[in-house]
């Protein structure tokens, strides 16, 4: 009996997928092993659910998959660290008469080809991701189980402290790589030009000070920027400029870039750091974000030129600037656009990539509104001819106070499932839906009351990650009409780099798994379903399309089925797992998600207050509203029709009277 197995890595995780050529009805799960290919040491990976339902949470370190088999065919290993060179092997497990488990020695895979956990994906590109407070269980552990508002507020305050362990853990590779980028540039005597939407993190302020006159900063109009940033950096000798497209101190239209260009001693641009990460404590530690480093002189020079154009434009989006933004810079496999553009020029090549996808499209979006890109992805999901997975996140705010959250998960062949205020995501699972074996999590009300701004702020689209024609689309751009028409943004399209595409695909997959599991529980799903037979992973099962995709097999149309096949989470380890998810992964993510965009700002440092019910949803979200809303809709429609009829009758009567 043969079990095929594959492994994919980014800087922080390894995703492993396996597929038997024949299935035994006696299998109850799998043991998963990792081999360090440098030392040849073999470790059995741990599960984060108990062997049987009702046995309560497992210890923080998890339980061996020999004792609690992994009951799925896709798993994410979070215990790797950058530069680890590792391989994986699975063995099928059967149940024993005494209630335990035994290895099926006739059903063992080969070891995978070695993979290296690294952000360096070749071609002068590096990709990194943070973790965020969306992993509510690890945060609960950090605060010793005290999830009171006072405790969580103190936790948020301590996240500002350099060297604080939770800060280092939650900011992950993002903080380290920003600091390393600046350190290396300073060590070389280079100059830097940064354009940052909002800025309040003191460690990053201090990291800029050594540049003195070699440093230039354009501060945007993000509401989280603190007054000390400009004053301290000016005192240190840096040039600090300001740009406010609102002309009134508002955060929208947004001067929304987050990039830093390094130039050599002769003024020649050499490389650039971009992505979704605002330079705030919440941007680093509580949201989900990404950083992309591009070591390419042509692309870096275009970023440097843009910095000068933005400064020259003052507080205006001039016609010349918009015209310049509309023409892309193309070098090798990279295409760079800046916004605002004329006629949404930056969307056209992305729409072509989405429509031309042959195998899969994965995406994360923050407040895209009525985005044509989201619309195109929803159409591909509806067509059900490729593998589609995505999470759309939004918050609504006024005067720096959150009053509404919402979102949805999207997958091919199934109606999208909406999230809203009464679903406590991402910070936990309601008592009603909580599995008997789940660990304590703080809830969404507690999270927002403590000003923990946990959202999916990473913006990225991945097309066909296993193909030579793969593509990654990322940057600061929210993929929205408003961003394209009014904001300062950057959007990078990179084609043909499979390592980069797979790194972002892992990033997105973890987020999707986290939300889909909670959508399943929130819709009344049985968490103990994961202890039932592995039928969903077999040919014809609900997870068949997912497994085909990750095994690089032809993707068949999704067959939507109830149960965890509609959404369950993977992973385990590193403490970042939410054990309420099968396998325990929180996916380092999350925000309450929706295609609705009631605000144009993505301020990462804004204060939060008690979260209220969503007052509205976008057209995309309206298609996927919860059952309660669906029941209410006919009544609302009838009432609306009755009012219209009454108004028409009054108008007719008045008209006759006038005659």
XYZ file of C-alpha atoms in Angstrom:
659
model
C 0.000 0.000 0.000
C 1.593 3.295 -1.148
C 1.170 6.684 0.518
C 2.394 9.631 -1.545
C 3.560 12.647 0.457
C 4.637 16.243 -0.263
C 5.962 19.111 1.854
C 6.061 22.882 1.251
C 7.839 25.510 3.369
C 7.970 29.230 4.012
C 10.061 31.008 6.659
C 7.760 29.988 9.501
C 5.837 26.829 8.587
C 5.885 23.588 6.647
C 2.665 22.212 5.145
C 2.602 18.452 4.617
C 0.020 16.635 2.466
C -0.303 12.904 1.851
C -2.545 10.637 -0.201
C -2.863 6.814 -0.044
C -3.371 4.984 -3.305
C -5.676 2.578 -1.443
C -7.614 3.148 1.766
C -8.173 0.756 4.632
C -11.445 1.065 6.543
C -9.470 0.206 9.676
C -7.425 3.395 9.643
C -8.311 6.003 12.246
C -5.575 8.533 11.487
C -1.858 8.967 10.948
C 1.406 9.314 12.822
C 3.545 12.114 11.388
C 7.331 12.256 11.788
C 9.876 14.989 11.066
C 13.524 14.257 10.279
C 16.217 16.881 10.703
C 18.270 16.223 7.591
C 21.337 17.872 9.109
C 21.436 15.700 12.253
C 19.203 12.809 11.101
C 17.229 13.143 14.338
C 13.616 11.941 13.970
C 10.779 13.521 15.985
C 7.141 12.414 16.155
C 4.942 15.486 15.686
C 2.281 16.286 18.245
C -1.455 16.651 17.908
C -3.430 19.291 19.779
C -6.599 17.343 20.363
C -6.970 14.474 22.833
C -7.149 10.864 21.594
C -10.910 10.756 22.168
C -13.721 13.301 22.502
C -14.569 14.590 25.946
C -11.098 14.056 27.393
C -10.459 17.783 27.796
C -7.632 19.984 26.487
C -4.229 18.421 26.024
C -1.143 19.840 27.713
C 0.352 22.962 26.085
C 3.088 20.908 24.454
C 0.508 18.690 22.735
C 0.273 14.908 22.595
C 2.250 12.609 20.309
C 0.478 11.689 17.073
C 1.293 8.084 17.962
C -1.036 8.433 20.955
C -3.540 10.782 19.293
C -3.479 10.131 15.541
C -3.779 13.021 13.104
C -7.221 12.557 11.603
C -6.642 14.293 8.297
C -4.286 14.275 5.312
C -2.973 17.824 5.459
C -0.992 19.184 8.399
C 1.036 22.295 9.158
C 4.190 22.016 11.243
C 4.834 25.236 13.175
C 7.800 23.962 15.147
C 10.330 24.485 12.400
C 12.586 27.519 12.568
C 14.236 29.370 9.735
C 17.118 27.456 8.117
C 15.796 24.074 9.335
C 16.373 21.396 6.686
C 13.667 18.782 7.217
C 11.787 15.827 5.717
C 8.507 14.167 6.744
C 6.970 10.687 6.805
C 3.479 9.413 7.675
C 2.316 6.043 8.924
C -1.319 4.957 9.048
C -2.766 4.117 12.477
C -5.400 1.556 13.483
C -7.470 1.187 16.663
C -6.653 -1.575 19.123
C -9.015 -3.695 21.231
C -7.960 -1.931 24.438
C -8.932 1.492 23.095
C -5.434 2.501 22.013
C -3.759 2.837 18.641
C -1.197 0.864 16.648
C 0.995 1.582 13.626
C 0.061 -0.082 10.348
C 3.592 -1.001 9.277
C 2.366 -1.925 5.797
C 1.173 1.644 5.206
C 4.184 3.938 5.550
C 5.161 6.731 3.162
C 8.656 7.480 1.975
C 10.356 10.537 3.423
C 9.546 13.718 1.541
C 12.181 15.535 -0.403
C 14.019 17.842 2.032
C 12.642 21.365 2.428
C 14.283 24.373 4.056
C 12.278 26.815 6.154
C 13.454 30.108 4.695
C 12.151 33.479 3.655
C 14.635 33.607 0.790
C 12.718 32.316 -2.212
C 15.320 33.121 -4.847
C 15.318 35.702 -7.592
C 16.261 38.447 -5.152
C 13.019 38.008 -3.205
C 12.290 37.315 0.457
C 8.845 36.852 2.051
C 8.054 36.969 5.774
C 4.939 36.818 7.934
C 4.022 37.649 11.512
C 1.616 35.798 13.833
C -0.634 38.204 15.732
C -2.965 37.971 18.705
C -5.449 36.143 16.541
C -3.946 33.028 18.103
C -6.052 33.575 21.163
C -4.953 30.481 23.040
C -1.281 31.379 22.985
C -2.215 34.859 24.218
C -4.257 33.240 26.981
C -1.132 31.331 27.956
C 0.963 34.506 27.859
C -1.404 36.165 30.378
C -1.597 33.076 32.584
C -5.268 32.492 31.811
C -6.279 35.938 33.116
C -8.312 37.265 30.198
C -9.880 40.175 32.066
C -9.953 43.554 30.354
C -7.308 44.913 32.725
C -5.003 41.964 32.069
C -5.319 42.204 28.301
C -4.775 45.977 28.326
C -1.593 45.469 30.331
C -0.565 42.793 27.849
C -1.045 45.223 24.949
C 1.001 47.860 26.777
C 3.856 45.402 27.344
C 3.862 44.527 23.630
C 5.554 47.892 23.082
C 8.610 46.739 25.058
C 11.581 45.504 22.977
C 12.653 42.027 24.024
C 9.290 41.168 25.601
C 8.804 37.492 24.721
C 5.197 37.768 23.482
C 6.245 40.719 21.304
C 9.033 38.691 19.754
C 6.767 35.702 19.256
C 3.734 37.497 17.818
C 5.699 39.831 15.535
C 7.536 36.784 14.223
C 9.802 37.302 11.235
C 8.254 40.650 10.283
C 9.803 42.721 13.077
C 13.136 40.909 12.838
C 13.395 41.459 9.089
C 12.492 45.158 9.224
C 15.152 45.687 11.875
C 17.669 43.598 9.923
C 16.931 45.520 6.709
C 17.610 48.825 8.492
C 20.663 47.514 10.320
C 22.274 46.190 7.152
C 21.574 49.421 5.282
C 23.119 51.471 8.101
C 26.139 49.152 8.334
C 26.804 49.727 4.624
C 26.534 53.495 5.012
C 23.478 53.524 2.743
C 20.656 56.055 2.679
C 17.023 55.117 3.205
C 13.786 56.698 1.991
C 10.659 55.434 3.776
C 6.978 56.105 3.109
C 4.917 54.921 6.071
C 1.147 55.295 6.514
C 1.246 55.323 10.310
C 4.042 54.969 12.806
C 4.184 54.588 16.584
C 6.455 51.672 17.426
C 9.367 52.998 19.469
C 11.788 50.210 18.569
C 11.388 51.077 14.893
C 11.746 54.790 15.639
C 15.021 54.058 17.406
C 16.172 51.855 14.512
C 15.915 54.839 12.130
C 17.846 57.289 14.306
C 21.370 56.052 13.380
C 20.785 57.122 9.763
C 20.753 60.797 10.712
C 21.060 62.872 7.556
C 21.091 59.659 5.485
C 17.462 59.021 6.420
C 14.303 60.476 4.887
C 10.762 59.668 6.014
C 7.415 60.532 4.451
C 4.722 60.165 7.100
C 1.213 59.441 5.907
C -2.064 60.406 7.522
C -2.721 57.241 9.536
C -4.519 57.959 12.790
C -2.164 55.874 14.931
C 0.960 57.976 14.379
C 2.184 59.512 17.628
C 3.669 63.058 17.844
C 7.040 61.852 19.118
C 7.871 60.083 15.845
C 8.484 63.203 13.763
C 10.079 65.170 16.588
C 12.516 62.421 17.634
C 13.578 61.627 14.083
C 13.994 65.283 13.170
C 16.139 65.764 16.263
C 18.220 62.758 15.149
C 18.906 64.519 11.838
C 16.492 62.709 9.515
C 14.396 64.586 6.975
C 10.717 64.141 7.856
C 7.988 65.084 5.380
C 4.218 64.860 5.786
C 1.435 64.130 3.296
C -2.305 64.307 3.972
C -4.632 63.616 1.053
C -7.633 64.441 3.255
C -6.386 68.029 3.801
C -7.985 67.889 7.252
C -6.075 65.447 9.410
C -8.340 62.492 8.594
C -6.943 59.069 7.750
C -8.750 58.796 4.425
C -8.054 59.181 1.550
C -5.007 57.341 2.769
C -1.326 57.979 2.194
C -1.143 54.257 2.571
C 2.284 53.002 1.470
C 4.571 51.044 3.782
C 7.919 50.857 1.996
C 11.602 51.564 2.620
C 14.193 51.978 -0.149
C 17.912 51.468 0.448
C 20.267 53.475 -1.774
C 24.040 53.108 -1.890
C 26.554 55.855 -1.136
C 26.239 57.078 -4.737
C 22.467 57.442 -4.470
C 21.639 54.375 -6.552
C 18.610 52.458 -5.267
C 19.473 48.852 -4.523
C 16.581 47.142 -2.763
C 13.200 47.825 -1.191
C 11.084 46.480 1.670
C 7.319 46.614 1.127
C 4.185 44.670 2.104
C 1.161 45.244 4.326
C 2.818 45.998 7.677
C 2.229 49.388 9.280
C 4.982 50.476 11.653
C 2.823 50.303 14.754
C 2.845 47.934 17.693
C -0.513 46.551 16.605
C 0.665 46.244 13.011
C 3.599 44.172 14.204
C 1.990 42.126 16.963
C -1.806 41.926 16.837
C -2.713 41.956 13.147
C -1.762 39.455 10.473
C 0.726 41.026 8.036
C 3.430 40.279 5.499
C 6.750 41.797 4.432
C 8.273 41.414 0.970
C 11.913 42.352 0.307
C 12.884 42.947 -3.320
C 16.583 43.054 -4.191
C 16.232 44.542 -7.673
C 17.761 47.861 -8.705
C 15.133 48.737 -11.327
C 12.179 48.124 -9.024
C 13.935 49.806 -6.076
C 14.698 52.869 -8.207
C 11.033 53.147 -9.163
C 10.091 53.133 -5.468
C 12.703 55.826 -4.831
C 11.371 57.936 -7.703
C 7.870 57.548 -6.296
C 9.011 58.824 -2.910
C 10.193 62.030 -4.580
C 6.985 62.392 -6.580
C 4.856 62.025 -3.465
C 6.838 64.686 -1.631
C 6.598 67.010 -4.642
C 2.819 66.563 -4.813
C 2.374 67.860 -1.265
C -1.099 66.995 -0.018
C -2.592 66.532 -3.476
C -3.244 63.656 -5.820
C -2.259 65.571 -8.930
C -3.185 64.621 -12.476
C 0.524 64.212 -13.306
C 1.056 61.879 -10.353
C -1.990 59.809 -11.257
C -0.830 59.611 -14.866
C 2.634 58.485 -13.798
C 1.137 55.848 -11.485
C -0.919 54.431 -14.339
C 2.210 53.356 -16.233
C 3.774 50.266 -14.602
C 7.446 49.534 -14.112
C 8.337 46.068 -15.398
C 11.607 44.272 -14.764
C 12.214 40.570 -15.307
C 9.223 38.797 -13.740
C 8.011 41.789 -11.688
C 5.411 44.433 -12.473
C 5.017 47.408 -10.138
C 2.080 49.811 -10.007
C 1.444 52.749 -7.748
C -2.001 54.169 -7.024
C -4.059 56.155 -7.492
C -4.348 55.270 -11.184
C -6.601 56.214 -14.046
C -9.353 53.713 -14.821
C -8.056 51.159 -12.284
C -5.112 50.314 -14.514
C -3.464 48.122 -11.875
C -6.498 45.822 -11.721
C -6.443 44.826 -15.382
C -3.400 42.497 -15.287
C -4.633 40.973 -12.014
C -8.061 40.278 -13.521
C -6.315 38.554 -16.422
C -4.385 36.361 -13.992
C -7.539 35.419 -12.075
C -9.477 34.572 -15.214
C -6.527 32.565 -16.543
C -5.962 30.499 -13.386
C -5.747 26.805 -14.263
C -5.459 25.109 -10.865
C -6.072 27.450 -7.951
C -6.529 30.945 -6.564
C -5.945 31.788 -2.896
C -6.399 35.226 -1.362
C -6.607 37.446 1.710
C -8.330 40.822 1.497
C -8.892 43.629 3.968
C -11.831 45.939 3.303
C -11.977 45.500 -0.482
C -15.521 46.876 -0.772
C -17.071 46.247 -4.184
C -13.702 45.262 -5.591
C -13.629 43.926 -9.152
C -10.839 41.611 -7.993
C -12.994 40.117 -5.250
C -15.849 39.829 -7.722
C -13.644 37.918 -10.159
C -12.471 35.546 -7.408
C -16.046 34.945 -6.244
C -16.970 34.121 -9.834
C -14.162 31.557 -10.037
C -15.339 30.046 -6.746
C -18.852 29.810 -8.124
C -17.629 28.259 -11.382
C -16.049 25.508 -9.239
C -13.499 24.582 -11.892
C -10.384 25.423 -9.855
C -9.404 25.331 -6.176
C -10.397 28.627 -4.520
C -9.810 29.553 -0.888
C -9.981 33.026 0.614
C -10.767 35.184 3.625
C -12.215 38.681 3.357
C -11.893 40.850 6.446
C -13.256 44.240 7.435
C -13.883 46.580 10.320
C -16.102 49.633 10.482
C -15.006 52.538 12.622
C -15.702 56.148 13.424
C -13.470 58.532 15.352
C -10.897 55.769 15.833
C -13.477 53.513 17.508
C -14.501 50.173 16.059
C -18.262 49.738 16.007
C -18.665 46.812 13.666
C -16.783 43.805 12.360
C -17.604 41.273 9.718
C -16.252 38.935 7.087
C -16.524 35.771 5.102
C -14.635 32.685 4.037
C -14.781 31.699 0.395
C -14.165 28.307 -1.185
C -14.888 26.798 -4.549
C -18.167 24.984 -5.003
C -19.792 26.186 -1.777
C -21.692 29.263 -0.624
C -19.423 31.636 1.255
C -19.992 31.704 5.002
C -20.344 35.123 6.579
C -18.911 36.235 9.873
C -20.471 38.950 11.964
C -20.371 40.420 15.426
C -22.231 37.629 17.170
C -19.657 35.065 16.043
C -16.714 35.511 18.446
C -13.877 35.433 15.946
C -11.000 35.232 15.711
C -10.402 35.349 19.414
C -12.343 32.313 20.401
C -15.377 30.094 20.138
C -18.636 30.738 21.959
C -19.518 28.575 24.939
C -22.400 27.188 22.912
C -20.086 25.999 20.130
C -17.004 25.217 22.186
C -15.739 21.636 21.847
C -15.510 19.680 25.081
C -11.800 19.185 24.411
C -10.990 22.847 23.670
C -8.604 25.010 25.605
C -9.609 28.367 27.135
C -9.682 31.325 24.774
C -10.597 34.921 25.439
C -13.614 36.113 23.501
C -14.042 38.842 20.933
C -15.633 41.288 23.345
C -12.705 40.962 25.718
C -10.250 41.366 22.867
C -11.728 44.607 21.558
C -12.368 46.041 25.003
C -8.630 45.632 25.580
C -7.853 47.497 22.304
C -6.271 44.424 20.719
C -6.651 45.213 17.030
C -6.609 41.671 15.666
C -7.473 41.665 11.982
C -6.379 39.971 8.788
C -4.512 42.945 7.341
C -2.333 40.977 4.926
C -3.378 41.635 1.334
C -2.332 39.013 -1.191
C -3.550 36.900 -4.095
C -1.809 33.732 -5.289
C -2.502 32.111 -8.646
C -1.480 28.523 -9.537
C 1.357 28.209 -6.962
C 2.659 24.893 -8.347
C 2.891 26.104 -11.934
C 5.715 27.852 -13.755
C 3.013 30.407 -14.614
C 2.302 31.131 -10.945
C 1.775 34.677 -9.701
C 1.721 36.575 -6.416
C 0.001 39.938 -6.048
C 0.698 41.900 -2.863
C 1.757 45.259 -1.424
C -0.120 47.925 0.531
C -3.126 47.903 -1.830
C -6.479 46.916 -0.313
C -7.666 45.800 -3.780
C -10.576 48.250 -3.444
C -12.039 50.788 -5.863
C -11.379 53.539 -3.314
C -7.717 52.571 -2.982
C -7.299 52.591 -6.750
C -9.022 55.947 -7.231
C -7.924 57.972 -4.195
C -5.108 56.480 -2.105
C -1.335 56.350 -2.272
C -0.665 52.610 -2.704
C 1.779 50.161 -4.214
C 0.911 46.851 -5.857
C 3.501 44.299 -6.949
C 2.824 41.429 -9.351
C 5.484 38.705 -9.403
C 5.214 35.853 -11.890
C 7.013 32.546 -12.199
C 8.556 32.278 -8.707
C 7.079 29.049 -7.379
C 8.793 29.265 -4.007
C 7.318 32.710 -3.423
C 3.873 31.599 -4.565
C 3.948 28.565 -2.290
C 5.165 30.653 0.668
C 2.169 32.970 0.321
C -0.138 30.013 -0.359
C 0.820 28.496 3.025
C 0.226 31.875 4.656
C -3.270 32.096 3.164
C -4.162 28.459 3.766
C -3.590 28.792 7.491
C -5.921 31.779 7.700
C -8.598 29.996 5.714
C -8.402 26.884 7.890
C -8.758 28.962 11.042
C -11.888 30.716 9.852
C -13.527 27.805 8.091
C -13.405 25.709 11.251
C -15.055 28.479 13.229
C -17.639 28.968 10.494
C -18.451 25.293 10.799
C -18.844 25.524 14.579
C -20.774 28.786 14.339
C -23.289 27.168 12.011
C -23.970 24.379 14.502
C -21.350 21.876 13.397
C -20.371 19.015 15.676
C -16.733 19.440 16.807
C -16.505 15.723 17.564
C -17.073 15.027 13.871
C -13.292 14.968 13.496
C -13.174 11.693 15.456
C -15.334 9.942 12.871
C -14.005 7.961 9.879
C -11.643 9.584 7.390
C -14.193 9.397 4.567
C -13.882 13.103 3.733
C -10.310 12.561 2.565
C -11.080 9.549 0.398
C -11.921 9.797 -3.309
C -15.343 11.403 -3.572
C -15.085 12.924 -0.107
C -15.554 16.546 0.854
C -11.806 17.168 1.164
C -10.932 15.553 -2.163
C -10.425 18.838 -4.031
C -8.206 20.249 -1.290
C -6.055 17.149 -1.197
C -5.805 16.994 -4.986
C -4.626 20.598 -5.037
C -1.857 20.190 -2.482
C -0.802 16.847 -4.004
C -0.582 18.622 -7.384
C -3.156 16.306 -8.892
C -5.835 17.494 -11.343
C -8.381 19.454 -9.287
C -11.902 18.103 -9.564
C -15.019 20.184 -8.793
C -15.608 20.630 -5.075
C -18.332 18.458 -3.541
C -19.594 20.485 -0.604
C -20.449 18.314 2.375
C -21.389 18.994 5.969
C -18.973 18.457 8.815
C -15.315 19.372 9.124
C -14.919 18.788 5.406
C -16.572 22.187 5.076
C -13.926 23.761 7.209
C -11.498 22.410 9.730
C -8.119 23.609 10.744
C -4.688 22.124 10.445
C -1.465 22.327 12.255
C -0.042 22.192 15.681
C 2.983 23.180 17.642
C 4.923 26.298 18.508
C 2.175 27.135 20.960
C 0.477 29.174 18.320
C -2.196 26.616 17.753
C -5.760 27.158 18.790
C -6.591 23.703 19.974
C -10.246 24.218 19.321
C -9.267 23.706 15.715
C -8.665 20.161 14.563
C -4.946 19.780 14.847
C -4.841 22.946 16.809
C -3.809 25.670 14.421
C -5.043 29.181 14.885
C -3.337 30.050 11.678
C -1.728 32.986 13.316
C -4.551 35.033 12.127
C -7.649 36.568 12.089
C -10.098 39.259 12.059
C -13.769 39.276 11.805
C -14.249 39.183 8.178
C -16.412 40.703 5.467
C -16.515 42.188 2.027
C -18.195 45.246 3.536
C -16.028 48.334 3.780
C -17.534 51.048 5.918
C -14.285 52.889 6.361
C -11.422 53.615 4.016
C -8.767 53.666 6.710
C -6.868 50.617 7.942
C -5.463 52.313 11.026
C -3.622 49.715 13.048
C -3.297 51.738 16.189
C -6.793 53.090 16.566
C -8.556 52.593 19.849
C -11.328 50.048 19.999
C -14.500 49.957 21.991
C -17.399 47.632 22.554
C -18.174 45.895 19.319
C -21.703 46.417 18.021
C -23.723 44.485 15.479
C -22.859 45.126 11.820
C -25.179 47.719 10.355
C -24.593 46.867 6.745
C -22.874 44.409 4.440
C -21.503 44.727 0.940
C -23.044 43.054 -2.068
C -20.549 40.234 -1.828
C -21.359 39.586 1.812
C -25.099 39.915 1.227
C -24.893 36.805 -0.892
C -23.646 34.862 2.091
C -25.526 36.238 5.068
C -26.406 33.937 7.945
C -29.593 31.959 8.161
C -31.230 34.424 10.506
C -30.704 37.231 8.049
C -32.045 35.085 5.248
C -35.225 34.419 7.188
C -35.661 38.093 7.899
C -35.137 39.166 4.312
C -38.568 38.146 2.952
C -40.306 40.050 5.755
C -38.210 43.132 5.038
C -38.949 42.817 1.341
C -42.689 42.539 2.021
C -42.619 45.578 4.286
C -40.666 47.557 1.727
C -43.124 46.600 -1.009
C -46.061 47.587 1.193
C -44.505 50.984 1.932
C -43.837 51.540 -1.757
C -47.428 50.636 -2.628
C -48.785 52.997 0.030
C -46.543 55.840 -1.168
C -47.643 55.281 -4.758
C -51.304 55.345 -3.760
C -50.841 58.635 -1.894
C -49.064 60.175 -4.864
C -51.855 59.062 -7.214
C -54.512 60.488 -4.906
C -52.679 63.817 -4.634
C -52.325 63.997 -8.393
C -56.072 63.444 -8.931
C -56.877 66.074 -6.303
C -54.629 68.592 -8.033
C -56.412 67.948 -11.316
